[in-house]
GROMACS .gro file of C-alpha atoms in nm:
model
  438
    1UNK     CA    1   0.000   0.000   0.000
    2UNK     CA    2   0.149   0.368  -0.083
    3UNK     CA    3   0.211   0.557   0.153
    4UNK     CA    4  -0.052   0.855   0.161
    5UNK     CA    5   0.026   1.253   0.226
    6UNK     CA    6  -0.147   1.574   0.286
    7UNK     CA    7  -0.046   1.892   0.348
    8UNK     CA    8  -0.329   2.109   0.522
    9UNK     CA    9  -0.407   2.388   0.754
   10UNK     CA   10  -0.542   2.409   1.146
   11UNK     CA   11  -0.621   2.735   1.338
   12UNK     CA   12  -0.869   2.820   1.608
   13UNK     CA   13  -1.129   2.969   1.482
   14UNK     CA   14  -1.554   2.990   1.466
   15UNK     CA   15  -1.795   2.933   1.238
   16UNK     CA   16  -1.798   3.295   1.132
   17UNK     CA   17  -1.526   3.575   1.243
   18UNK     CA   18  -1.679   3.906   1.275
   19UNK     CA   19  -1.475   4.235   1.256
   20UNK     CA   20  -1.590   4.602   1.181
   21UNK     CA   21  -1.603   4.697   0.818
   22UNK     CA   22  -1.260   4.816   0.668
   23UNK     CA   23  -1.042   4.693   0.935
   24UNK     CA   24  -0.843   4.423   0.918
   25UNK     CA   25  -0.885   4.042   1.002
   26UNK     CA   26  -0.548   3.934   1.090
   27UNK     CA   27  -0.479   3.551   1.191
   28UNK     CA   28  -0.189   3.293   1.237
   29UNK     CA   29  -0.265   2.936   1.100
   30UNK     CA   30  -0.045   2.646   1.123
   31UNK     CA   31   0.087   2.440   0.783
   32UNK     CA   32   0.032   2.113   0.859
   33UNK     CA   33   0.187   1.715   0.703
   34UNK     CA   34  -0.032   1.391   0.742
   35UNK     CA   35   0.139   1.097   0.702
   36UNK     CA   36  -0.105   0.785   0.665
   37UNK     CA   37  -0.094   0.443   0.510
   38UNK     CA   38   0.322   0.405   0.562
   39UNK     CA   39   0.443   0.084   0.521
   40UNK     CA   40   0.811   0.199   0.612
   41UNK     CA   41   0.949   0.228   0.924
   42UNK     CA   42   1.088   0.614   0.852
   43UNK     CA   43   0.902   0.905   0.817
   44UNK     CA   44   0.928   1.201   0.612
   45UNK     CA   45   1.283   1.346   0.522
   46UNK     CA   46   1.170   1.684   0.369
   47UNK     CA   47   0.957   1.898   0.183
   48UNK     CA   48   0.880   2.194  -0.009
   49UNK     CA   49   0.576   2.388   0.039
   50UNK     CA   50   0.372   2.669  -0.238
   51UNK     CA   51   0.086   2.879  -0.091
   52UNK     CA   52  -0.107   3.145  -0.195
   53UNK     CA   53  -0.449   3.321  -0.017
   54UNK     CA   54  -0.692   3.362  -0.285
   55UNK     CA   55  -0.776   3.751  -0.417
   56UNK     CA   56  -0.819   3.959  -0.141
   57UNK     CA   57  -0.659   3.768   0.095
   58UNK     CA   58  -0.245   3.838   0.201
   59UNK     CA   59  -0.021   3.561   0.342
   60UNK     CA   60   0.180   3.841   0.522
   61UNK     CA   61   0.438   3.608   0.691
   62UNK     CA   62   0.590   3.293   0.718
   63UNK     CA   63   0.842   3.115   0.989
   64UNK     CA   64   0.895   2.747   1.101
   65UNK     CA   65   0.981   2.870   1.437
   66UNK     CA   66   0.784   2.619   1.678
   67UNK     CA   67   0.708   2.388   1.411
   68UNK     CA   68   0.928   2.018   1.370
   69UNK     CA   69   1.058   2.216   1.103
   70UNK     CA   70   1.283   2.466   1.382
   71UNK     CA   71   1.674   2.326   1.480
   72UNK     CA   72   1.701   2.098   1.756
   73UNK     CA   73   1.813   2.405   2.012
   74UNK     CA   74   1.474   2.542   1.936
   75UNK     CA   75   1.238   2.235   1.975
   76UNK     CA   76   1.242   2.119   1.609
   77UNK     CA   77   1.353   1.825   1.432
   78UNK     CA   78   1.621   1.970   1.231
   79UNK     CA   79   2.024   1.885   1.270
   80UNK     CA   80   2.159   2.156   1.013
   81UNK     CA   81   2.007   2.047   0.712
   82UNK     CA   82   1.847   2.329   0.497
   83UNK     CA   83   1.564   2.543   0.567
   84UNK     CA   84   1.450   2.852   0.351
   85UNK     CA   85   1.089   2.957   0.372
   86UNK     CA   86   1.015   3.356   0.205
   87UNK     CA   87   0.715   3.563   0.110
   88UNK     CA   88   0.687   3.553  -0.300
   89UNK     CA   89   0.609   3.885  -0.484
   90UNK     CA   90   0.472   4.006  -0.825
   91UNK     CA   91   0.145   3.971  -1.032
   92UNK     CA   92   0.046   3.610  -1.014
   93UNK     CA   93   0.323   3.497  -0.782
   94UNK     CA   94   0.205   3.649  -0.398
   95UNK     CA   95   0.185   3.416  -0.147
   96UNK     CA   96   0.473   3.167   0.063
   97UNK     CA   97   0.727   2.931  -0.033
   98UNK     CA   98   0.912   2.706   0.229
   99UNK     CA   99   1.138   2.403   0.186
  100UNK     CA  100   1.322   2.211   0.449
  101UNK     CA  101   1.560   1.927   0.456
  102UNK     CA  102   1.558   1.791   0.809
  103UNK     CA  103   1.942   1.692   0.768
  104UNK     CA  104   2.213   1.613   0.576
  105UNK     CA  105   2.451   1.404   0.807
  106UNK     CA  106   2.219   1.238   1.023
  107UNK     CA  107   1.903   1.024   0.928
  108UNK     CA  108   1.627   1.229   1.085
  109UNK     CA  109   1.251   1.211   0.980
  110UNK     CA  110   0.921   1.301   1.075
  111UNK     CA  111   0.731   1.066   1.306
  112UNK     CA  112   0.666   0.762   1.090
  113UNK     CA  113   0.253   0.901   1.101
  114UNK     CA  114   0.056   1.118   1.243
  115UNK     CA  115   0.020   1.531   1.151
  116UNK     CA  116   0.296   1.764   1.190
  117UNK     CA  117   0.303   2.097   1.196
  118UNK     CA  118   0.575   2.209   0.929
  119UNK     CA  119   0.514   2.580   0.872
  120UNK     CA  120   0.318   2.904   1.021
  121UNK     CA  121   0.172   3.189   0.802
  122UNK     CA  122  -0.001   3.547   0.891
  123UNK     CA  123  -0.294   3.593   0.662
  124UNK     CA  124  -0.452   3.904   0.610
  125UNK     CA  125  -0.738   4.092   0.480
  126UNK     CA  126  -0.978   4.363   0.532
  127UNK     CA  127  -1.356   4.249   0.669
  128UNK     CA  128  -1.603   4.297   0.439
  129UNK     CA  129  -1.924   4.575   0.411
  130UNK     CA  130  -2.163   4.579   0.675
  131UNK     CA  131  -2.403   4.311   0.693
  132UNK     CA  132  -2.161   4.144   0.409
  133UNK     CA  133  -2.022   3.758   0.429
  134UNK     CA  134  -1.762   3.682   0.251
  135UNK     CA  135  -1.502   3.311   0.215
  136UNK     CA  136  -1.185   3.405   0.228
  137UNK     CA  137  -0.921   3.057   0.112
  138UNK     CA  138  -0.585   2.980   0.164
  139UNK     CA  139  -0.454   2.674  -0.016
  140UNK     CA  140  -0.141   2.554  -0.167
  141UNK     CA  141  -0.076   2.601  -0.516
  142UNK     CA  142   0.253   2.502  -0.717
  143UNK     CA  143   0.492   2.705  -0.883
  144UNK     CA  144   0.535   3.026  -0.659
  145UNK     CA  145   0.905   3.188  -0.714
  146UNK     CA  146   1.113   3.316  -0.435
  147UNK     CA  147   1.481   3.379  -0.432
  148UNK     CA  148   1.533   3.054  -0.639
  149UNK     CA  149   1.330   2.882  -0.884
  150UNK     CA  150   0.959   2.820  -0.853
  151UNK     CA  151   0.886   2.571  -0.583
  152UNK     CA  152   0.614   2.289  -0.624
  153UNK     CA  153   0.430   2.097  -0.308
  154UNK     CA  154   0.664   1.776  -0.283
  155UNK     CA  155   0.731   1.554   0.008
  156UNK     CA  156   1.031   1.360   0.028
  157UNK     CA  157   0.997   1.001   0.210
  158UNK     CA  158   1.258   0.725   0.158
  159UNK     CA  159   1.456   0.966  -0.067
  160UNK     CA  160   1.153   0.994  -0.333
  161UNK     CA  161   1.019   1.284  -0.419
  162UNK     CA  162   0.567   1.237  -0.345
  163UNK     CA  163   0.319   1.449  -0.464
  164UNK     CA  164   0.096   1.492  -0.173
  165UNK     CA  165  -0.303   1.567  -0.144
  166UNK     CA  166  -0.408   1.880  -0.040
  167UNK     CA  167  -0.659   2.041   0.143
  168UNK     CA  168  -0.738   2.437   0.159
  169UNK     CA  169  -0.805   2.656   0.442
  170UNK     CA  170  -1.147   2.863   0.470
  171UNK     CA  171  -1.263   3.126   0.676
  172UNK     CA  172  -1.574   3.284   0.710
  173UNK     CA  173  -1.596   3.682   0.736
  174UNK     CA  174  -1.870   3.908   0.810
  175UNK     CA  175  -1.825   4.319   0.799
  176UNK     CA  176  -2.018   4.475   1.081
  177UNK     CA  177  -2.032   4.822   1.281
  178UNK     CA  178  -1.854   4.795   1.608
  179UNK     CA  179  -1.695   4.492   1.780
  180UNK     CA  180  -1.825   4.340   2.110
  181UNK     CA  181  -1.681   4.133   2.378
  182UNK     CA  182  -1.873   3.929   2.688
  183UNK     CA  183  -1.648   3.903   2.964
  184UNK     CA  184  -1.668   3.874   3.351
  185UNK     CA  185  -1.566   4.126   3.631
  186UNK     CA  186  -1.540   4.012   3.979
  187UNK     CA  187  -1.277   3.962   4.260
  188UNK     CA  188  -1.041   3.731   4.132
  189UNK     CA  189  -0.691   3.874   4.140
  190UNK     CA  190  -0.537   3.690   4.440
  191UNK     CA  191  -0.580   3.333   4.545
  192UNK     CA  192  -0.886   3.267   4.745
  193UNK     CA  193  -0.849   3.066   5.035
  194UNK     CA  194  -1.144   2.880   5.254
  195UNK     CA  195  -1.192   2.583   5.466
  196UNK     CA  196  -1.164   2.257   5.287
  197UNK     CA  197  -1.518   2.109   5.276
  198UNK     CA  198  -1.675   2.477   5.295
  199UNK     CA  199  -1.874   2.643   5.025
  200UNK     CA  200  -1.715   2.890   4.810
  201UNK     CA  201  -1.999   3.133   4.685
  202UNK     CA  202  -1.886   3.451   4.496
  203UNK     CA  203  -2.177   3.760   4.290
  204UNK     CA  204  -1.969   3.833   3.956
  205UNK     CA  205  -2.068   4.052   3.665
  206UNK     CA  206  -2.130   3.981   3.306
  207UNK     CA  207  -1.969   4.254   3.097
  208UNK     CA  208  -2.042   4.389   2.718
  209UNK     CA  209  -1.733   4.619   2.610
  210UNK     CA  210  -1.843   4.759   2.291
  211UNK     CA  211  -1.546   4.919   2.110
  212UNK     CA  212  -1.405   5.009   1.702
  213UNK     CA  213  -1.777   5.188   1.713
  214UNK     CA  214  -1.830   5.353   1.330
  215UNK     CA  215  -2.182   5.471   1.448
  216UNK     CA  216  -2.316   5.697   1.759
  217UNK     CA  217  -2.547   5.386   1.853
  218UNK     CA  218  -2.434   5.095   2.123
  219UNK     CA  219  -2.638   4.767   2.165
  220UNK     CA  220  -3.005   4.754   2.114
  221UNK     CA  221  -3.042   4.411   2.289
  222UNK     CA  222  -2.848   4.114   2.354
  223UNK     CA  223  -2.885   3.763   2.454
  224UNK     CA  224  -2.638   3.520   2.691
  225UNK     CA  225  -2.589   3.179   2.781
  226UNK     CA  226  -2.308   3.098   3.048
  227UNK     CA  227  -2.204   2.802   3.242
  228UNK     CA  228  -1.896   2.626   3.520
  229UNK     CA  229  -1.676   2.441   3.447
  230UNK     CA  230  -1.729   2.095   3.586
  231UNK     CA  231  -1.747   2.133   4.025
  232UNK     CA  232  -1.849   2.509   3.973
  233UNK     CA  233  -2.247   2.593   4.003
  234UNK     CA  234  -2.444   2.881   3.886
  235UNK     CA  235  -2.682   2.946   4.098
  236UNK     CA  236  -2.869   3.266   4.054
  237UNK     CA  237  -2.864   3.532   3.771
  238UNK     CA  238  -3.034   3.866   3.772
  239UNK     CA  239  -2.995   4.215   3.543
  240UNK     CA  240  -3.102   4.390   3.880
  241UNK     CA  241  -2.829   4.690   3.950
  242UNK     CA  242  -2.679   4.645   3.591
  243UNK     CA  243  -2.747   4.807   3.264
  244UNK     CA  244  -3.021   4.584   3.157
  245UNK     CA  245  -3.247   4.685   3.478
  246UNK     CA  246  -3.594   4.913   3.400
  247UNK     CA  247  -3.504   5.284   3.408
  248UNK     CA  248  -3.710   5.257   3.747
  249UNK     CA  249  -3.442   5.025   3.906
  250UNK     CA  250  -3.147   5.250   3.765
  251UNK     CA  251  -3.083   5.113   3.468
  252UNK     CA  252  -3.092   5.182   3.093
  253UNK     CA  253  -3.436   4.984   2.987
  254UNK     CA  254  -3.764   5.143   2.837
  255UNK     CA  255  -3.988   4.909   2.874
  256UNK     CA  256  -3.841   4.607   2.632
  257UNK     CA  257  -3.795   4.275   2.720
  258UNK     CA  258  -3.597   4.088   3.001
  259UNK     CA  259  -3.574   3.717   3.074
  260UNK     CA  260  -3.299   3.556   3.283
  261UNK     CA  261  -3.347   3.209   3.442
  262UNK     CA  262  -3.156   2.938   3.553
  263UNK     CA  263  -3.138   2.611   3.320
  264UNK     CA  264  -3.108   2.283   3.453
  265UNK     CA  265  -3.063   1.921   3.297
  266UNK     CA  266  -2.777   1.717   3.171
  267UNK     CA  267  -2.515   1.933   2.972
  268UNK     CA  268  -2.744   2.230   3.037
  269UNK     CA  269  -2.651   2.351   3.346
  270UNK     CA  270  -2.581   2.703   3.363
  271UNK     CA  271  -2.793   3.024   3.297
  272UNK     CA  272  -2.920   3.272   3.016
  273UNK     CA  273  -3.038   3.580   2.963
  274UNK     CA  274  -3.227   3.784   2.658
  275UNK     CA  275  -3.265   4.184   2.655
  276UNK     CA  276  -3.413   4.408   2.438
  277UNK     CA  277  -3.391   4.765   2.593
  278UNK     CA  278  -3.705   4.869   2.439
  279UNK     CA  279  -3.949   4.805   2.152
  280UNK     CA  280  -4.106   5.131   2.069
  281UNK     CA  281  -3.825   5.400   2.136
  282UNK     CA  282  -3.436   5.354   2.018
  283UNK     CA  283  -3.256   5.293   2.336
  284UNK     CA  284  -2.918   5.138   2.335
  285UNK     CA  285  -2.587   5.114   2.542
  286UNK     CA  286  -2.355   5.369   2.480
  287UNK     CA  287  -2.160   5.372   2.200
  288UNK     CA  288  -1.787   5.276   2.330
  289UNK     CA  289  -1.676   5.124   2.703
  290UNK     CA  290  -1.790   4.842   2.887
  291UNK     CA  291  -2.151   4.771   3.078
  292UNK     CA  292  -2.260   4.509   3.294
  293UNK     CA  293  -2.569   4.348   3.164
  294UNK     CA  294  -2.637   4.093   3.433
  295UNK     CA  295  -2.492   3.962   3.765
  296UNK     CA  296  -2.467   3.599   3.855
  297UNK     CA  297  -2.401   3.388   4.146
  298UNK     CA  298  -2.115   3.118   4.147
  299UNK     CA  299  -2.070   2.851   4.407
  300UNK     CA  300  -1.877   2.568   4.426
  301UNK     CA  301  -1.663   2.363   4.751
  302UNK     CA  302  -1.282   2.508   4.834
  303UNK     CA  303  -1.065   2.233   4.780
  304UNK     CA  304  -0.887   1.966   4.990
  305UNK     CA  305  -0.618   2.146   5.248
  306UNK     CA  306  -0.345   2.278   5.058
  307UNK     CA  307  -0.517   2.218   4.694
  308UNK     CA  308  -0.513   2.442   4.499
  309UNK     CA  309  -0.773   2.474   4.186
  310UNK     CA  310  -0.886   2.693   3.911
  311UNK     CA  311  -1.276   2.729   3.900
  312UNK     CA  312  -1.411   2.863   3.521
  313UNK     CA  313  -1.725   3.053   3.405
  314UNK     CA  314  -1.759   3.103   3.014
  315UNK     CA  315  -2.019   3.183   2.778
  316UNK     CA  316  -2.123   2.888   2.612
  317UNK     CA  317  -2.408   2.866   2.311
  318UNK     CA  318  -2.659   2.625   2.313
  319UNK     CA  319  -2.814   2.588   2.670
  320UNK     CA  320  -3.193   2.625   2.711
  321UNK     CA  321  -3.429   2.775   2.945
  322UNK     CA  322  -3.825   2.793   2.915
  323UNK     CA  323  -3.765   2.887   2.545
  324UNK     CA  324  -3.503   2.813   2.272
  325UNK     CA  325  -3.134   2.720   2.299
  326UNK     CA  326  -2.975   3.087   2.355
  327UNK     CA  327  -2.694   3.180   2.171
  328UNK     CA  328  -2.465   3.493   2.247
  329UNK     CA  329  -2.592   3.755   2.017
  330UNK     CA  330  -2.524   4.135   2.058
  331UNK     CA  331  -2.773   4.315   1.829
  332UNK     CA  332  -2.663   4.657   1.694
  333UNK     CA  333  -2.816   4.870   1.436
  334UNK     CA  334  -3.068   4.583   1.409
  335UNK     CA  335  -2.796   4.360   1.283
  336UNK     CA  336  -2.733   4.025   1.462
  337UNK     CA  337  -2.326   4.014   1.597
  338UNK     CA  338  -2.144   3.770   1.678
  339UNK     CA  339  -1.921   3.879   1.987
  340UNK     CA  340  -1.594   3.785   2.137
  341UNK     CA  341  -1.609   3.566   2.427
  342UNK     CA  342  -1.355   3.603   2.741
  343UNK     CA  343  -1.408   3.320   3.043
  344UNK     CA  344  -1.364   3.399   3.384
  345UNK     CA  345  -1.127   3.260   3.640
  346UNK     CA  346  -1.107   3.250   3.982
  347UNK     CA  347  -0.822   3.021   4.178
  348UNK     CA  348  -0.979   2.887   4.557
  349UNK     CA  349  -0.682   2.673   4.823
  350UNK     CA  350  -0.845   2.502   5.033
  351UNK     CA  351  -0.646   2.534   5.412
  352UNK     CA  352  -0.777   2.435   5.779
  353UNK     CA  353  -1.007   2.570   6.035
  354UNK     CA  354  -0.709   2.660   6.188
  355UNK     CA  355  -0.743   2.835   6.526
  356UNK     CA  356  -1.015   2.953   6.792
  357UNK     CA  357  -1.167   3.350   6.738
  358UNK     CA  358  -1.047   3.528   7.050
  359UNK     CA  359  -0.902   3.284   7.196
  360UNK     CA  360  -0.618   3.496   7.298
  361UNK     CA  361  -0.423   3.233   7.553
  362UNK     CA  362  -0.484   2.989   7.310
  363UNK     CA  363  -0.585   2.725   7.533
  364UNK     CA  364  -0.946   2.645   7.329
  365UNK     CA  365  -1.168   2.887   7.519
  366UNK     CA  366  -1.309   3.228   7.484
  367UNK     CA  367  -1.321   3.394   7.835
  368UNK     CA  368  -1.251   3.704   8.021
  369UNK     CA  369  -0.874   3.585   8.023
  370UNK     CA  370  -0.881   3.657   7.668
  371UNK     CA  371  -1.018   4.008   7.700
  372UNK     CA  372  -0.745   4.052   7.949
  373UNK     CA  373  -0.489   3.844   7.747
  374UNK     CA  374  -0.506   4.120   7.457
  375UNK     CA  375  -0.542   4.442   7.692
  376UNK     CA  376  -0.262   4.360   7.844
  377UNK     CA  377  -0.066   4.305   7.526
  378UNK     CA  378  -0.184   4.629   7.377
  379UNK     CA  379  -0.127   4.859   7.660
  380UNK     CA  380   0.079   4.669   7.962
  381UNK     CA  381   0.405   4.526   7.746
  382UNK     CA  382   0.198   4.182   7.789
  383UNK     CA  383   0.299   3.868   7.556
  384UNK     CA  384   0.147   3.856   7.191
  385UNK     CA  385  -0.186   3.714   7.120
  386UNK     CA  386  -0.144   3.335   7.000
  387UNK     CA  387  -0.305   3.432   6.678
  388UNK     CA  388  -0.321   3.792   6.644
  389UNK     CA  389  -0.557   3.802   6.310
  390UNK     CA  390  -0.812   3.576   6.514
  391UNK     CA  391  -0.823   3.865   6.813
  392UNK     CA  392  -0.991   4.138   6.529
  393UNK     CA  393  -1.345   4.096   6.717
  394UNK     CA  394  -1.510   4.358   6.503
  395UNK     CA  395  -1.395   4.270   6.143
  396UNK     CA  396  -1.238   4.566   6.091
  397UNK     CA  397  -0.858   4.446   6.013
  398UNK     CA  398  -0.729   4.632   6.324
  399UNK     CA  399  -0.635   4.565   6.647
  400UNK     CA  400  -0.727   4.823   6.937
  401UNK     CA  401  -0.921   4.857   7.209
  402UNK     CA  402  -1.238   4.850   7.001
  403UNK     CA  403  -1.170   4.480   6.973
  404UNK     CA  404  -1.129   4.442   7.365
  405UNK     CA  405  -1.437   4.624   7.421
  406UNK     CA  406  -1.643   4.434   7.157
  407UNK     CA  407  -1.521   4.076   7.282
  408UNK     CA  408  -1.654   4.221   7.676
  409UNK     CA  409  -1.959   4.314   7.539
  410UNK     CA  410  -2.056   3.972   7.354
  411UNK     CA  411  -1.898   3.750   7.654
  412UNK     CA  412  -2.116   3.942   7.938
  413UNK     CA  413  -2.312   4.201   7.823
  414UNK     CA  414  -2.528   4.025   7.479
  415UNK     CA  415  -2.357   4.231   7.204
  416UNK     CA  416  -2.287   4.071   6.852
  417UNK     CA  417  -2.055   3.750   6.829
  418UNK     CA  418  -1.700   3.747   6.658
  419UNK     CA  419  -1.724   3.893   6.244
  420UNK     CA  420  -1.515   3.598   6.177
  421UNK     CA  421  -1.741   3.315   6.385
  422UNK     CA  422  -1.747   3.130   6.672
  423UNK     CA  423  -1.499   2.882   6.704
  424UNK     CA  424  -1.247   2.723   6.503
  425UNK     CA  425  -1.210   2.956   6.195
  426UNK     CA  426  -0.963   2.982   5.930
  427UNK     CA  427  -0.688   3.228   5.937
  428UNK     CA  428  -0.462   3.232   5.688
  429UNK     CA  429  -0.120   3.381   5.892
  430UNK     CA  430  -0.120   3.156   6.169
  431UNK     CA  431  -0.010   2.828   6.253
  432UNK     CA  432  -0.259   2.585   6.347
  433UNK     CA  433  -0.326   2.549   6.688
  434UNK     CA  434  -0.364   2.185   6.862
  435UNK     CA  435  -0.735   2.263   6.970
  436UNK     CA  436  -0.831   2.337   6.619
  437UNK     CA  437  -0.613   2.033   6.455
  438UNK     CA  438  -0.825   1.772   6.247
   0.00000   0.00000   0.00000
């Protein structure tokens, strides 16, 4: 059986890329060699590569760093050998020629199958009219001149030069008016720690930046769908205090249309929302900078004692309420728009209920000797509370005589208990004490 080749393409990318009208669309895809069907027990020696994006489209660069096709110091395949890859000018002849031999001295190959990735090109071109789809192709073509002569698509296996299949690269662009991004804002800039087996619960916001804006207009409506990651729960949503609240309740709509539920079921957990600010007068978001259009609730266990994990919330399409699957649509100048999509992450260690609140004397009881443990280390040159983050009675991340008082006052007078609780609590800059140990 002969051994089978194709040279192809792979970049992340959706269904449709949306940009505003006249800018440019600007992406890095990967050149990529499938070997199938070999019979041999050596791979691929070298090749020679052609490509071209079809009118209207640039290949703007091209560079086998990070590819097999790099030198051994720089995570590639290649011991010397030859590599010469070049953007190719003039009428008929723009586009990207590469060619690599792997090496001269030594026998190296590509793995004997499997897909490699050999090459990476910068495409560009400008998005289309508003409201306007357009295909925009890649592929590789033969004969494409460089430096040297023109270069055809050739692998060489076994010292034989192969003609190999190939198989084009096609994205999908659509011109709109302004470009949109749902994102997340919440506390999440420093670890999080909690007591293993206690429930983390967090309020976050859903964002909608709105930015590249050709028109004096922001969103008209919009509709969300979000979910956890696996372990993380959402478990309330709400557009009250945000954006998409009635005028009444401070926020921007007229009337409209809200609806934001929970959804439940196999692969459907999560929430979604749909807004339309108003259906008989034009009111919109503002034109440029970022709104939050809805607030959730997250919730999910802290991990085992010193575990430390990374909890995600990201907009997902798809998941259904009372209605329809909901899809993430920003509409704007009554056109449908696809927008950008950030996730959310927060990072939660889990630690140990690790000493008593108060407990001054550390010796597992909250009494007077406490009160008089921490008085007399404030004002009398007394020894240092055991756990001087567990004496702040009041919550207030200071220690004074408010804390003294406060402590008095719930021990023998009925005034409010600790801010942190009763009891064993966790506190993250002190040792754990024996009473609290599990």
């Amino acid at each position: 059986m002969k051994t089978e080749f194709e040279l192809g393409f792979s970049s992340e990318d959706s269904e449709v890329v949306e940009g505003v009208s006249g800018l440019n669309f600007n992406q890095t895809i990967d050149c990529t060699l499938m070997t199938s069907e070999n019979q041999a027990e050596i791979g691929v020696q070298g090749w020679s590569i052609s490509l071209a994006g079809d009118p209207g489209l640039d290949v703007v660069g091209i560079t086998v760093d990070g590819t097999v096709a790099a030198t051994e110091d720089e995570g590639g395949l290649r011991r010397g050998g030859f590599e010469k890859s070049e953007l190719t000018e003039g009428e008929g002849n723009t586009g990207a020629v590469s060619a690599v031999i792997l090496s001269f001295n030594d026998f190296v190959t590509l793995s004997v199958s499997g897909a490699e990735t050999i090459a990476r090109v910068d495409i560009r071109c400008p998005f289309p009219d508003v409201g306007v789809t357009e295909n925009k192709v890649v592929r590789y073509v033969d004969g494409l001149r460089g430096a040297g002569q023109p270069v055809d698509n050739v692998i060489t296996h076994g010292n034989i030069g192969s003609l190999p299949r190939k198989t084009a690269y096609e994205v999908t662009l659509r011109g709109v008016l302004a470009e949109f991004e749902l994102a997340f804002a919440g506390e999440n800039s420093e670890t999080i720690e909690g007591v293993y087996g206690q429930v983390f619960t967090q309020a976050i916001d859903c964002t909608l930046t709105t930015s590249e804006n050709q028109v004096v207009f922001g969103a008209q409506g919009w509709s969300i769908s979000l979910a956890g990651d696996p372990g993380l729960d959402i478990v309330d949503i709400t557009v009250d205090g945000t954006a998409a609240a009635d005028e009444a309740g401070g926020g921007r709509r007229r009337g409209g249309f809200e609806k934001s539920e929970l959804t439940e079921g196999e692969g459907n957990l999560g929430a979604v929302s749909a807004v339309i600010l108003s259906f008989t007068e034009f009111v919109t978001l503002p034109a440029s900078g970022t709104e939050s259009i809805a607030r959730i609730e997250i919730r999910c266990p802290f991990p085992e004692v010193d575990v430390t994990e990374t909890k995600v919330v990201r907009y997902v399409d798809g998941l259904q309420g009372v209605g329809q699957p909901v899809e993430n649509i920003i509409t704007h100048v009554n056109i449908g728009v696809l927008p950008r999509k950030r996730a959310y992450e927060v990072e939660l260690f889990g630690i140990d209920e690790n000493a008593v609140t108060y407990d001054c004397n550390v010796d597992g009881r909250v009494n007077i000797a406490d009160a008089q443990c921490l008085l007399n280390w404030l004002f009398l040159g007394g020894g240092a509370p055991g756990c001087q983050e567990a004496m702040n009675f009041n919550g207030d991340a200071r220690l004074n005589i408010a804390d003294g008082i406060s402590g008095l006052n719930y021990l023998f007078l009925g005034g409010m208990p600790p801010a942190a609780g009763v009891g064993c609590q966790p506190y993250p800059s002190c040792d754990l004490q024996d009473t609290c140990g599990l």
